[in-house]
Tab-separated table of N, CA and C in Angstrom:
chain	number	residue	atom	x	y	z
A	1	UNK	N	151.191	54.165	126.593
A	1	UNK	CA	150.400	55.025	125.524
A	1	UNK	C	149.145	54.420	125.520
A	2	UNK	N	148.079	55.108	125.370
A	2	UNK	CA	146.572	54.643	125.108
A	2	UNK	C	146.366	54.745	123.687
A	3	UNK	N	145.737	53.911	123.235
A	3	UNK	CA	145.255	53.693	121.814
A	3	UNK	C	143.970	54.183	121.794
A	4	UNK	N	143.670	55.597	121.579
A	4	UNK	CA	142.232	55.714	121.349
A	4	UNK	C	141.487	55.864	120.191
A	5	UNK	N	140.554	55.342	119.991
A	5	UNK	CA	139.454	55.419	118.957
A	5	UNK	C	138.380	56.158	119.134
A	6	UNK	N	138.473	57.447	118.650
A	6	UNK	CA	137.591	58.158	118.462
A	6	UNK	C	137.826	59.653	119.112
A	7	UNK	N	136.775	60.227	119.382
A	7	UNK	CA	137.168	61.779	119.858
A	7	UNK	C	136.951	61.923	121.485
A	8	UNK	N	137.865	62.940	121.840
A	8	UNK	CA	137.757	62.958	123.400
A	8	UNK	C	136.684	63.928	123.431
A	9	UNK	N	136.343	64.050	125.089
A	9	UNK	CA	135.307	64.936	125.326
A	9	UNK	C	135.606	66.220	124.750
A	10	UNK	N	136.702	66.814	124.987
A	10	UNK	CA	137.100	68.245	124.828
A	10	UNK	C	137.140	68.666	123.346
A	11	UNK	N	137.344	67.524	122.262
A	11	UNK	CA	137.127	67.690	121.147
A	11	UNK	C	135.563	67.930	120.576
A	12	UNK	N	134.823	67.007	121.088
A	12	UNK	CA	133.297	67.125	121.065
A	12	UNK	C	132.659	68.420	121.632
A	13	UNK	N	133.113	68.690	122.798
A	13	UNK	CA	132.446	70.257	123.054
A	13	UNK	C	133.108	71.093	122.067
A	14	UNK	N	133.975	71.182	121.751
A	14	UNK	CA	134.501	72.507	120.560
A	14	UNK	C	133.757	72.344	119.617
A	15	UNK	N	133.430	71.060	118.958
A	15	UNK	CA	132.724	71.227	117.891
A	15	UNK	C	131.185	71.536	118.140
A	16	UNK	N	130.743	71.101	119.338
A	16	UNK	CA	129.457	71.689	119.489
A	16	UNK	C	129.334	73.094	119.574
A	17	UNK	N	130.352	73.629	120.391
A	17	UNK	CA	130.438	75.255	120.451
A	17	UNK	C	130.819	75.756	119.089
A	18	UNK	N	131.587	75.396	118.327
A	18	UNK	CA	131.485	76.037	116.791
A	18	UNK	C	130.400	76.012	116.049
A	19	UNK	N	129.879	74.628	116.186
A	19	UNK	CA	128.771	74.569	115.409
A	19	UNK	C	127.429	75.356	115.681
A	20	UNK	N	127.391	75.528	117.234
A	20	UNK	CA	126.386	76.613	117.578
A	20	UNK	C	126.519	77.741	117.347
A	21	UNK	N	127.794	78.552	117.154
A	21	UNK	CA	128.088	79.574	116.841
A	21	UNK	C	127.779	79.973	115.427
A	22	UNK	N	128.081	78.946	114.692
A	22	UNK	CA	127.805	79.437	113.345
A	22	UNK	C	126.223	79.348	113.339
A	23	UNK	N	125.498	78.563	113.829
A	23	UNK	CA	124.103	78.512	113.512
A	23	UNK	C	123.548	79.640	114.260
A	24	UNK	N	124.042	80.311	115.526
A	24	UNK	CA	123.614	81.673	116.031
A	24	UNK	C	123.827	82.751	114.760
A	25	UNK	N	124.873	82.692	114.220
A	25	UNK	CA	125.046	83.882	113.349
A	25	UNK	C	124.335	83.591	112.133
A	26	UNK	N	124.083	82.464	111.640
A	26	UNK	CA	123.016	82.352	110.753
A	26	UNK	C	121.563	82.648	111.001
A	27	UNK	N	121.174	82.433	112.340
A	27	UNK	CA	120.164	82.826	112.756
A	27	UNK	C	119.791	84.264	112.729
A	28	UNK	N	120.776	85.038	113.315
A	28	UNK	CA	120.644	86.450	113.371
A	28	UNK	C	120.594	87.159	112.147
A	29	UNK	N	121.575	86.606	111.068
A	29	UNK	CA	121.306	87.022	109.651
A	29	UNK	C	120.202	86.932	108.911
A	30	UNK	N	119.461	85.869	109.205
A	30	UNK	CA	118.138	85.575	108.570
A	30	UNK	C	117.141	86.318	109.409
A	31	UNK	N	117.131	86.618	110.505
A	31	UNK	CA	115.952	87.430	111.160
A	31	UNK	C	116.086	88.843	110.754
A	32	UNK	N	117.472	89.260	110.416
A	32	UNK	CA	117.662	90.661	109.576
A	32	UNK	C	117.168	90.609	108.230
A	33	UNK	N	117.357	89.543	107.329
A	33	UNK	CA	116.698	89.746	106.295
A	33	UNK	C	115.358	89.577	106.063
A	34	UNK	N	114.715	88.835	107.275
A	34	UNK	CA	113.236	88.569	107.447
A	34	UNK	C	112.764	90.071	107.700
A	35	UNK	N	113.341	90.929	108.285
A	35	UNK	CA	112.637	92.047	108.782
A	35	UNK	C	112.898	93.302	107.575
A	36	UNK	N	113.911	93.152	107.137
A	36	UNK	CA	114.237	93.919	106.016
A	36	UNK	C	113.161	93.760	104.969
A	37	UNK	N	112.901	92.552	104.547
A	37	UNK	CA	111.871	91.894	103.810
A	37	UNK	C	110.246	92.728	103.957
A	38	UNK	N	110.031	92.643	105.172
A	38	UNK	CA	108.637	93.320	105.763
A	38	UNK	C	108.712	94.835	105.566
A	39	UNK	N	109.912	95.525	105.522
A	39	UNK	CA	109.656	96.954	105.349
A	39	UNK	C	109.845	97.314	103.899
A	40	UNK	N	109.967	96.516	102.848
A	40	UNK	CA	110.043	96.872	101.041
A	40	UNK	C	108.730	97.059	101.013
A	41	UNK	N	108.640	98.036	100.001
A	41	UNK	CA	107.346	98.507	99.647
A	41	UNK	C	106.813	97.348	98.606
A	42	UNK	N	105.501	97.441	98.477
A	42	UNK	CA	104.867	96.501	97.524
A	42	UNK	C	104.861	97.005	96.580
A	43	UNK	N	104.988	96.364	95.245
A	43	UNK	CA	105.160	96.634	93.904
A	43	UNK	C	103.275	97.695	93.765
A	44	UNK	N	103.593	98.925	92.766
A	44	UNK	CA	102.511	99.532	92.379
A	44	UNK	C	102.142	99.387	90.940
A	45	UNK	N	101.235	99.208	90.569
A	45	UNK	CA	100.602	98.922	89.096
A	45	UNK	C	100.928	100.217	88.404
A	46	UNK	N	101.233	100.381	87.088
A	46	UNK	CA	101.482	101.600	86.362
A	46	UNK	C	100.182	102.709	86.504
A	47	UNK	N	99.142	102.014	86.405
A	47	UNK	CA	97.838	102.682	86.366
A	47	UNK	C	97.726	103.524	88.015
A	48	UNK	N	97.897	102.861	88.889
A	48	UNK	CA	97.850	103.496	90.217
A	48	UNK	C	99.310	104.593	90.408
A	49	UNK	N	100.180	104.202	89.912
A	49	UNK	CA	101.224	105.125	89.790
A	49	UNK	C	101.038	106.401	89.129
A	50	UNK	N	100.596	106.126	88.130
A	50	UNK	CA	99.781	107.503	87.186
A	50	UNK	C	98.802	108.200	87.837
A	51	UNK	N	98.120	107.546	88.616
A	51	UNK	CA	96.940	108.313	89.279
A	51	UNK	C	97.898	109.386	90.479
A	52	UNK	N	98.635	108.232	91.215
A	52	UNK	CA	99.289	109.417	92.304
A	52	UNK	C	100.147	110.504	91.450
A	53	UNK	N	100.876	110.464	90.427
A	53	UNK	CA	101.473	111.582	89.976
A	53	UNK	C	100.430	112.501	89.265
A	54	UNK	N	99.603	112.437	88.684
A	54	UNK	CA	98.765	113.396	88.295
A	54	UNK	C	97.680	113.999	89.039
A	55	UNK	N	98.033	113.693	90.301
A	55	UNK	CA	97.116	114.333	91.143
A	55	UNK	C	97.240	116.100	91.273
A	56	UNK	N	96.584	116.676	90.762
A	56	UNK	CA	96.420	118.374	90.634
A	56	UNK	C	96.368	118.740	91.706
A	57	UNK	N	95.593	118.316	92.388
A	57	UNK	CA	95.469	118.817	93.907
A	57	UNK	C	96.720	118.912	94.889
A	58	UNK	N	97.430	117.948	94.869
A	58	UNK	CA	98.759	117.806	95.450
A	58	UNK	C	99.492	119.025	94.669
A	59	UNK	N	99.574	118.720	93.564
A	59	UNK	CA	100.549	120.145	92.663
A	59	UNK	C	100.072	121.478	93.335
A	60	UNK	N	98.770	121.545	93.143
A	60	UNK	CA	98.190	122.960	93.598
A	60	UNK	C	99.019	123.328	95.155
A	61	UNK	N	98.918	122.423	95.841
A	61	UNK	CA	99.305	122.819	97.509
A	61	UNK	C	100.682	122.734	97.642
A	62	UNK	N	101.531	121.991	96.603
A	62	UNK	CA	102.879	122.475	96.853
A	62	UNK	C	103.468	123.641	96.070
A	63	UNK	N	102.477	124.229	94.917
A	63	UNK	CA	102.781	125.578	94.250
A	63	UNK	C	102.621	126.638	95.223
A	64	UNK	N	101.500	126.649	95.879
A	64	UNK	CA	101.007	127.509	97.196
A	64	UNK	C	102.054	127.466	98.067
A	65	UNK	N	102.760	126.458	98.416
A	65	UNK	CA	103.493	126.345	99.779
A	65	UNK	C	104.793	127.216	99.103
A	66	UNK	N	105.302	126.772	97.824
A	66	UNK	CA	106.717	127.480	97.402
A	66	UNK	C	106.218	128.948	97.111
A	67	UNK	N	105.215	129.371	96.590
A	67	UNK	CA	104.884	130.897	96.416
A	67	UNK	C	105.184	131.454	97.617
A	68	UNK	N	104.691	130.866	98.821
A	68	UNK	CA	104.761	131.473	100.131
A	68	UNK	C	106.023	131.820	100.637
A	69	UNK	N	107.032	131.035	100.187
A	69	UNK	CA	108.616	131.277	101.050
A	69	UNK	C	108.913	132.401	100.218
A	70	UNK	N	109.757	132.918	101.312
A	70	UNK	CA	110.307	134.423	100.866
A	70	UNK	C	111.654	134.215	100.638
A	71	UNK	N	112.083	134.188	99.455
A	71	UNK	CA	113.761	133.685	99.271
A	71	UNK	C	114.698	134.974	99.665
A	72	UNK	N	114.001	135.971	99.466
A	72	UNK	CA	114.891	137.433	99.618
A	72	UNK	C	115.381	137.360	100.885
A	73	UNK	N	114.945	136.834	101.985
A	73	UNK	CA	115.396	136.840	103.393
A	73	UNK	C	116.330	135.827	103.658
A	74	UNK	N	116.877	134.825	102.704
A	74	UNK	CA	117.944	133.670	103.105
A	74	UNK	C	119.246	134.587	103.192
A	75	UNK	N	119.970	133.934	104.278
A	75	UNK	CA	121.361	134.443	104.380
A	75	UNK	C	122.108	133.427	103.519
A	76	UNK	N	122.835	134.082	102.434
A	76	UNK	CA	123.551	133.107	101.815
A	76	UNK	C	125.001	133.461	101.809
A	77	UNK	N	125.399	133.965	102.997
A	77	UNK	CA	126.649	134.274	103.262
A	77	UNK	C	127.847	133.176	103.663
A	78	UNK	N	126.921	132.175	104.184
A	78	UNK	CA	127.966	131.073	104.461
A	78	UNK	C	128.010	129.974	103.093
A	79	UNK	N	126.918	130.172	102.221
A	79	UNK	CA	126.996	129.205	100.992
A	79	UNK	C	128.099	129.994	100.108
A	80	UNK	N	128.005	131.510	100.248
A	80	UNK	CA	128.858	132.234	99.239
A	80	UNK	C	130.565	131.768	99.704
A	81	UNK	N	130.960	132.083	101.029
A	81	UNK	CA	132.178	131.382	101.646
A	81	UNK	C	132.421	129.967	101.312
A	82	UNK	N	131.649	129.090	101.363
A	82	UNK	CA	131.873	127.706	101.044
A	82	UNK	C	132.092	127.512	99.533
A	83	UNK	N	131.278	128.045	98.716
A	83	UNK	CA	131.764	128.232	97.142
A	83	UNK	C	133.209	128.791	96.826
A	84	UNK	N	133.505	129.961	97.622
A	84	UNK	CA	134.864	130.298	97.399
A	84	UNK	C	136.164	129.609	97.953
A	85	UNK	N	135.711	128.682	98.895
A	85	UNK	CA	136.694	127.914	99.350
A	85	UNK	C	136.983	126.661	98.425
A	86	UNK	N	135.814	126.295	97.685
A	86	UNK	CA	135.852	125.438	96.845
A	86	UNK	C	136.715	125.653	95.440
A	87	UNK	N	136.166	126.969	95.044
A	87	UNK	CA	136.950	127.294	93.763
A	87	UNK	C	138.234	127.845	94.147
C-alpha cells in the first residue's frame, strides 16, 4: 500500500470542475441582474411627475376616445354566463 501525501489527479480535476460550475452559475446570475438593472426606470422628481399628471391635452384626448366608444354594441352574453357560473 502506498502512503500518499496530497490529492490525486482525479480529486483535483473534480474540484476544478465544481468550482467552474459554481463560477458559471454566479456569472450568469450576475449578468441577469446587470441587465435587469438597466431596464429599471430612472426616478422622476415630484415636479416632473405633477407636470405629466396635469397635462390636460392628454386628458382631453382620452376623454374624446372614450366618448367615441359605443358600449351599446358590446356582447355581454359571455360575461353574463361567467357571472352565473360564479354565483
